[in-house]
Tab-separated table of C-alpha atoms in Angstrom:
chain	number	residue	atom	x	y	z
A	445	MET	CA	-0.294	-0.007	0.023
A	446	ILE	CA	2.964	2.352	0.831
A	447	TYR	CA	4.347	1.749	-2.737
A	448	ALA	CA	1.255	2.690	-4.223
A	449	ILE	CA	0.690	5.579	-2.477
A	450	LEU	CA	4.322	6.896	-3.149
A	451	ARG	CA	4.072	5.759	-6.652
A	452	ARG	CA	0.541	7.831	-7.197
A	453	PHE	CA	2.335	11.003	-5.210
A	454	GLY	CA	5.163	10.856	-7.838
A	455	GLN	CA	2.870	10.975	-10.628
A	456	MET	CA	1.041	13.846	-9.139
A	457	LEU	CA	4.379	15.775	-8.733
A	458	PHE	CA	5.108	14.816	-12.158
A	459	VAL	CA	1.454	15.905	-13.464
A	460	MET	CA	2.101	19.333	-11.739
A	461	PHE	CA	5.427	19.690	-13.109
A	462	GLY	CA	3.924	19.301	-16.617
A	463	ILE	CA	1.166	21.836	-16.044
A	464	SER	CA	3.193	24.327	-14.841
A	465	VAL	CA	5.473	24.101	-17.954
A	466	ILE	CA	2.532	24.218	-20.171
A	467	VAL	CA	1.171	27.009	-18.678
A	468	PHE	CA	4.251	29.027	-18.622
A	469	LEU	CA	4.550	28.404	-22.019
A	470	ILE	CA	1.052	29.619	-23.167
A	471	PHE	CA	1.259	32.766	-21.569
A	472	PHE	CA	5.135	33.736	-22.055
A	473	ALA	CA	6.439	31.797	-25.018
A	474	THR	CA	3.467	31.641	-27.526
A	475	PRO	CA	4.295	33.690	-30.803
A	476	GLY	CA	2.842	37.219	-30.707
A	477	SER	CA	2.210	37.256	-27.036
A	478	ASP	CA	5.031	39.519	-25.908
A	479	PRO	CA	4.420	40.294	-22.277
A	480	ALA	CA	6.720	43.421	-22.365
A	481	ALA	CA	4.425	44.997	-24.679
A	482	ARG	CA	1.459	44.511	-22.317
A	483	ILE	CA	3.522	46.105	-19.685
A	484	ALA	CA	4.996	49.171	-21.623
A	485	GLY	CA	2.023	50.003	-23.304
A	486	ARG	CA	0.622	50.071	-26.964
A	487	ASN	CA	2.657	53.137	-28.082
A	488	ALA	CA	6.043	52.226	-26.582
A	489	SER	CA	9.343	52.816	-28.316
A	490	PRO	CA	11.437	50.016	-29.087
A	491	GLU	CA	13.859	51.444	-26.558
A	492	VAL	CA	11.203	51.057	-23.747
A	493	LEU	CA	10.217	47.380	-24.868
A	494	GLU	CA	13.980	46.535	-24.490
A	495	ALA	CA	14.499	48.120	-21.130
A	496	VAL	CA	11.207	46.264	-19.831
A	497	ARG	CA	12.409	43.058	-21.428
A	498	HIS	CA	15.503	43.478	-19.546
A	499	SER	CA	14.443	44.515	-16.534
A	500	PHE	CA	11.433	41.689	-16.098
A	501	GLY	CA	14.229	39.220	-17.487
A	502	PHE	CA	11.990	38.233	-20.897
A	503	ASP	CA	15.234	38.676	-22.636
A	504	ARG	CA	17.106	35.780	-20.862
A	505	PRO	CA	16.495	32.078	-22.023
A	506	LEU	CA	12.951	30.502	-21.565
A	507	TYR	CA	14.452	28.151	-19.234
A	508	VAL	CA	16.051	30.728	-17.209
A	509	GLN	CA	12.337	32.664	-17.043
A	510	TYR	CA	10.445	29.477	-16.077
A	511	GLY	CA	12.817	29.038	-13.268
A	512	LEU	CA	12.509	32.442	-11.813
A	513	MET	CA	8.962	32.464	-12.500
A	514	MET	CA	8.447	29.176	-10.370
A	515	GLN	CA	10.430	30.836	-7.437
A	516	LYS	CA	8.586	33.972	-7.458
A	517	ILE	CA	5.383	31.956	-7.385
A	518	PHE	CA	6.251	29.272	-4.804
A	519	ILE	CA	9.571	30.316	-2.860
A	520	THR	CA	9.700	33.990	-2.484
A	521	GLY	CA	6.046	34.708	-3.422
A	522	ASP	CA	7.065	38.420	-4.685
A	523	LEU	CA	5.445	38.045	-8.177
A	524	THR	CA	4.029	41.392	-9.181
A	525	SER	CA	0.926	42.344	-11.010
A	526	PHE	CA	1.349	43.770	-14.662
A	527	VAL	CA	-1.651	45.696	-14.421
A	528	ASN	CA	-1.663	47.099	-10.748
A	529	ARG	CA	2.075	47.759	-10.455
A	530	GLY	CA	2.973	46.730	-6.880
A	531	TRP	CA	0.223	44.361	-6.333
A	532	LYS	CA	1.810	40.874	-5.073
A	533	VAL	CA	-0.216	37.962	-6.840
A	534	VAL	CA	0.337	35.250	-4.636
A	535	PRO	CA	-0.716	36.835	-1.629
A	536	ALA	CA	-3.872	38.195	-3.462
A	537	VAL	CA	-4.369	34.389	-4.154
A	538	ILE	CA	-3.580	33.301	-0.706
A	539	ASP	CA	-6.200	36.019	0.579
A	540	ALA	CA	-8.847	34.681	-2.112
A	541	ILE	CA	-8.547	30.987	-1.131
A	542	PRO	CA	-10.348	31.148	2.082
A	543	VAL	CA	-13.608	32.678	0.522
A	544	THR	CA	-13.594	29.876	-2.322
A	545	LEU	CA	-13.200	27.221	0.269
A	546	SER	CA	-15.802	28.698	2.430
A	547	LEU	CA	-18.404	28.765	-0.348
A	548	VAL	CA	-17.404	25.532	-1.975
A	549	PHE	CA	-17.132	23.693	1.501
A	550	GLY	CA	-20.615	24.654	2.636
A	551	ALA	CA	-22.393	24.055	-0.729
A	552	ALA	CA	-20.739	20.368	-0.709
A	553	ILE	CA	-22.164	19.796	2.732
A	554	LEU	CA	-25.618	20.656	1.700
A	555	TRP	CA	-25.487	19.163	-1.765
A	556	VAL	CA	-24.115	15.603	-0.318
A	557	VAL	CA	-26.475	15.713	2.509
A	558	VAL	CA	-29.611	16.327	0.441
A	559	SER	CA	-28.532	14.395	-2.434
A	560	VAL	CA	-27.849	11.178	-0.388
A	561	ILE	CA	-31.500	11.548	1.019
A	562	ILE	CA	-32.734	12.168	-2.402
A	563	GLY	CA	-30.768	9.051	-3.871
A	564	ILE	CA	-32.036	6.543	-1.145
A	565	VAL	CA	-35.627	7.812	-1.042
A	566	ALA	CA	-36.009	7.708	-4.905
A	567	ALA	CA	-34.376	4.187	-4.946
A	568	ALA	CA	-36.305	2.990	-2.125
A	569	THR	CA	-39.844	3.954	-3.894
A	570	ARG	CA	-38.578	3.259	-7.281
A	571	ASP	CA	-41.196	3.918	-9.877
A	572	SER	CA	-43.696	5.719	-7.532
A	573	TRP	CA	-44.975	9.158	-7.713
A	574	LEU	CA	-42.519	10.283	-5.105
A	575	ASP	CA	-39.863	8.895	-7.229
A	576	LYS	CA	-40.967	10.645	-9.987
A	577	LEU	CA	-41.313	13.776	-8.183
A	578	LEU	CA	-37.994	13.727	-6.673
A	579	MET	CA	-36.275	13.248	-10.308
A	580	ALA	CA	-38.341	15.883	-11.908
A	581	LEU	CA	-37.590	18.293	-9.499
A	582	GLY	CA	-33.477	17.038	-9.895
A	583	LEU	CA	-33.731	17.419	-13.438
A	584	ILE	CA	-35.354	21.138	-12.830
A	585	GLY	CA	-32.096	21.933	-10.707
A	586	ILE	CA	-29.760	20.706	-13.309
A	587	SER	CA	-31.286	22.492	-15.839
A	588	MET	CA	-31.160	26.139	-13.971
A	589	PRO	CA	-27.542	28.013	-14.809
A	590	VAL	CA	-26.149	29.005	-11.612
A	591	TYR	CA	-25.712	32.750	-12.995
A	592	TRP	CA	-29.442	33.030	-13.539
A	593	LEU	CA	-30.682	31.165	-10.197
A	594	GLY	CA	-28.063	33.469	-8.513
A	595	GLU	CA	-29.579	36.466	-10.149
A	596	VAL	CA	-33.252	35.451	-9.237
A	597	MET	CA	-32.086	35.039	-5.653
A	598	ASN	CA	-30.673	38.280	-5.443
A	599	LEU	CA	-33.369	39.771	-6.887
A	600	ILE	CA	-35.830	38.018	-4.281
A	601	THR	CA	-33.489	38.486	-1.054
A	602	GLN	CA	-31.641	42.027	-1.965
A	603	SER	CA	-34.192	43.715	-3.485
A	604	ARG	CA	-37.998	42.831	-3.916
A	605	TYR	CA	-38.649	40.724	-0.548
A	606	HIS	CA	-35.788	42.056	1.532
A	607	ASP	CA	-37.638	44.127	3.977
A	608	SER	CA	-39.944	41.237	4.501
A	609	TRP	CA	-39.882	38.869	7.605
A	610	LEU	CA	-38.507	36.090	5.547
A	611	PHE	CA	-35.336	37.740	4.085
A	612	SER	CA	-34.816	40.634	6.459
A	613	TRP	CA	-32.032	38.778	7.922
A	614	VAL	CA	-29.908	38.531	4.484
A	615	PRO	CA	-26.827	40.922	4.758
A	616	PRO	CA	-25.713	42.678	1.670
A	617	LEU	CA	-23.751	40.922	-0.882
A	618	GLY	CA	-20.118	40.160	-0.077
A	619	TYR	CA	-17.924	38.316	2.376
A	620	LYS	CA	-17.342	38.507	5.904
A	621	PRO	CA	-14.242	36.321	7.369
A	622	LEU	CA	-15.002	33.800	9.647
A	623	MET	CA	-13.001	34.280	12.282
A	624	SER	CA	-13.717	38.303	12.950
A	625	ASP	CA	-17.543	37.466	12.132
A	626	PRO	CA	-18.496	34.073	12.299
A	627	LYS	CA	-22.443	35.022	12.176
A	628	GLY	CA	-21.912	37.479	9.429
A	629	TRP	CA	-19.790	34.540	7.367
A	630	PHE	CA	-22.742	32.178	7.664
A	631	LEU	CA	-25.561	34.391	6.624
A	632	THR	CA	-23.692	36.108	3.604
A	633	LEU	CA	-23.094	32.467	2.392
A	634	VAL	CA	-26.333	30.702	3.275
A	635	ILE	CA	-27.834	31.894	-0.396
A	636	PRO	CA	-24.840	31.517	-2.401
A	637	TRP	CA	-24.565	27.784	-0.644
A	638	ILE	CA	-28.139	27.121	-1.969
A	639	THR	CA	-27.797	28.454	-5.376
A	640	LEU	CA	-24.400	26.322	-6.074
A	641	ALA	CA	-25.799	23.287	-4.466
A	642	VAL	CA	-28.813	23.058	-6.268
A	643	LEU	CA	-26.878	22.195	-9.504
A	644	TYR	CA	-25.178	19.078	-7.738
A	645	ILE	CA	-28.223	18.005	-5.864
A	646	GLY	CA	-29.971	17.300	-8.719
A	647	ILE	CA	-26.974	15.241	-10.594
A	648	TYR	CA	-26.031	13.420	-7.454
A	649	GLY	CA	-29.514	12.508	-6.396
A	650	ARG	CA	-30.041	11.033	-9.967
A	651	VAL	CA	-26.629	9.431	-10.106
A	652	LEU	CA	-26.905	7.892	-6.562
A	653	ARG	CA	-30.312	6.501	-7.303
A	654	ALA	CA	-29.390	4.920	-10.285
A	655	ALA	CA	-26.148	3.143	-8.428
A	656	ILE	CA	-28.429	1.991	-5.764
A	657	ILE	CA	-30.863	0.555	-7.740
A	658	GLU	CA	-28.048	-1.366	-9.871
A	659	SER	CA	-26.291	-2.589	-6.712
A	660	MET	CA	-29.626	-3.884	-5.605
A	661	GLN	CA	-29.663	-6.451	-8.256
A	662	GLU	CA	-26.365	-8.145	-7.208
A	663	ASP	CA	-25.937	-11.591	-5.862
A	664	PHE	CA	-24.769	-10.470	-2.494
A	665	ILE	CA	-28.220	-8.635	-2.013
A	666	ARG	CA	-30.065	-11.694	-2.780
A	667	THR	CA	-27.713	-13.647	-0.374
A	668	ALA	CA	-28.663	-10.625	2.238
A	669	ARG	CA	-32.481	-11.304	1.764
A	670	ALA	CA	-31.948	-15.175	2.035
A	671	LYS	CA	-30.367	-14.337	5.300
A	672	GLY	CA	-34.025	-12.600	6.265
A	673	LEU	CA	-32.304	-9.018	6.617
A	674	SER	CA	-34.764	-6.201	6.359
A	675	GLU	CA	-35.079	-4.254	3.250
A	676	SER	CA	-33.917	-0.881	5.088
A	677	ARG	CA	-30.863	-2.590	6.248
A	678	ILE	CA	-30.040	-3.935	3.056
A	679	LEU	CA	-30.642	-0.772	1.384
A	680	LEU	CA	-28.660	1.413	3.794
A	681	ARG	CA	-25.911	-1.185	4.836
A	682	HIS	CA	-25.284	-2.733	1.645
A	683	GLY	CA	-26.672	-1.031	-1.372
A	684	LEU	CA	-25.824	2.132	-0.227
A	685	ARG	CA	-22.252	1.323	0.580
A	686	THR	CA	-21.437	-0.225	-2.609
A	687	SER	CA	-23.069	2.664	-4.421
A	688	LEU	CA	-21.201	5.453	-2.886
A	689	ILE	CA	-18.089	4.525	-5.018
A	690	SER	CA	-19.321	6.372	-8.186
A	691	PHE	CA	-20.359	9.006	-5.890
A	692	VAL	CA	-16.967	9.726	-4.090
A	693	THR	CA	-15.480	9.614	-7.554
A	694	LEU	CA	-17.907	12.440	-9.088
A	695	PHE	CA	-17.407	14.288	-5.735
A	696	GLY	CA	-13.693	14.433	-5.813
A	697	LEU	CA	-13.647	15.595	-9.217
A	698	ASP	CA	-16.371	18.533	-8.968
A	699	PHE	CA	-15.141	19.601	-5.620
A	700	GLY	CA	-11.502	20.035	-6.951
A	701	ALA	CA	-12.535	21.973	-10.025
A	702	LEU	CA	-15.184	24.171	-7.784
A	703	VAL	CA	-12.222	25.065	-5.373
A	704	GLY	CA	-9.844	25.537	-8.145
A	705	GLY	CA	-12.242	28.264	-9.839
A	706	SER	CA	-15.405	26.676	-11.390
A	707	ALA	CA	-17.367	28.326	-8.824
A	708	LEU	CA	-16.731	31.736	-10.657
A	709	LEU	CA	-20.222	32.525	-11.934
A	710	THR	CA	-21.401	31.937	-8.216
A	711	GLU	CA	-18.498	34.415	-6.676
A	712	VAL	CA	-19.199	37.162	-9.311
A	713	VAL	CA	-22.938	37.058	-8.721
A	714	PHE	CA	-22.471	37.249	-4.990
A	715	GLY	CA	-19.779	39.914	-4.782
A	716	LEU	CA	-17.391	36.904	-3.363
A	717	ASN	CA	-14.104	37.716	-3.942
A	718	GLY	CA	-12.524	34.204	-4.260
A	719	ILE	CA	-10.438	32.567	-6.612
A	720	GLY	CA	-12.798	32.558	-9.478
A	721	LYS	CA	-13.663	36.088	-9.200
A	722	LEU	CA	-9.765	37.087	-9.010
A	723	THR	CA	-9.602	35.132	-12.312
A	724	TYR	CA	-12.357	36.778	-13.776
A	725	ASP	CA	-11.018	40.219	-13.109
A	726	ALA	CA	-7.681	39.216	-14.090
A	727	MET	CA	-8.993	38.168	-17.568
A	728	GLN	CA	-10.679	41.185	-18.004
A	729	ASN	CA	-7.470	43.438	-17.383
A	730	LEU	CA	-5.253	40.777	-19.360
A	731	ASP	CA	-3.188	40.722	-15.973
A	732	LEU	CA	-0.547	37.774	-17.244
A	733	PRO	CA	0.963	36.756	-13.759
A	734	MET	CA	-2.274	36.794	-12.082
A	735	ILE	CA	-3.940	34.769	-15.088
A	736	MET	CA	-0.826	32.429	-14.977
A	737	THR	CA	-1.177	31.936	-10.905
A	738	THR	CA	-4.634	31.360	-10.855
A	739	VAL	CA	-4.536	28.672	-13.417
A	740	MET	CA	-1.914	26.868	-12.230
A	741	TYR	CA	-3.588	27.105	-8.659
A	742	ALA	CA	-6.779	25.432	-10.184
A	743	SER	CA	-5.139	22.857	-12.298
A	744	MET	CA	-2.982	21.755	-9.135
A	745	PHE	CA	-6.008	21.592	-6.738
A	746	VAL	CA	-7.665	19.480	-9.308
A	747	VAL	CA	-4.837	16.958	-9.831
A	748	ILE	CA	-4.576	16.954	-5.613
A	749	ALA	CA	-8.062	16.289	-5.502
A	750	ASN	CA	-7.779	13.621	-7.828
A	751	ALA	CA	-4.891	12.167	-5.870
A	752	VAL	CA	-6.839	11.930	-2.789
A	753	VAL	CA	-9.640	10.401	-4.176
A	754	ASP	CA	-6.949	7.575	-5.535
A	755	PHE	CA	-5.714	7.642	-1.985
A	756	VAL	CA	-9.199	6.905	-0.463
A	757	TYR	CA	-9.330	3.843	-3.041
A	758	ILE	CA	-6.173	2.350	-2.138
A	759	LEU	CA	-7.350	2.706	1.486
A	760	LEU	CA	-10.790	1.130	0.725
A	761	ASP	CA	-10.212	-1.516	-1.933
A	762	PRO	CA	-7.299	-3.974	-1.934
A	763	ARG	CA	-7.454	-4.671	-5.514
A	764	VAL	CA	-6.517	-0.792	-6.350
A	765	ARG	CA	-3.273	-1.516	-4.474
A	766	THR	CA	-1.911	-4.234	-7.192
A	767	SER	CA	-3.402	-2.252	-10.253
């Protein structure tokens, strides 16, 4: 098992290295993409461009530029923005991480709990009116774009009915740190949590229902019935347990992507200055260092999330250890 974990860790480091090289080449070595021209401005003279290249090290070999860039990102942390001069990129990303983690963790807890309940109830009442109703509601949740649902939620809670007893507790858009204001942190994130979780509740509920129904046809389920176990115990202790494998796989992929920046639309709609919002603003201004740092952060978090899922498989399933 230790060898399998070490091998997977080595693969993770290799993938991270490849991602860093590809991202660096895309932003700094693609023909026609001259970062010095972006820094100096449109009407800069050749002398100014040459001075900028020398100042930022763009006139040095690519491998040297790559090494310096990785050093500034991962070691010294003194990489500065090309748009907002003097603005440190790495500290800005670090400040944005708690916002994204707060959003994604809360939404993940909500969608996991609700989707497990929906999946179990729908599978237990297969082909009944309740099963069809839950699956229809899940399909509606999947069909609603996050940005549209977020704007509707803002319209209801921030404008139309904000003064009513039902939504008077909703604070203005934005984020409040957990440590300094726990209550404000919770209240500002409740509506974003619900908005982000709706999509995944529909997806995960339908996936879990299908997995449970499939597992209930297996031989070990028939053996459990032959032993005289109750249907509820068979469903929860045997059917649900084996069905969670696909659930965990899906969760690992989605959670990694969301923390890596896929929650962008939710952050933009609700004014949360997380990784997604930071990337969005950098793309608006073509701030190459910020874009590169956030893209590398997003990619590497997805790789780490997938590696964690693989480690869980190694611990849970002995067959994976020899594969």
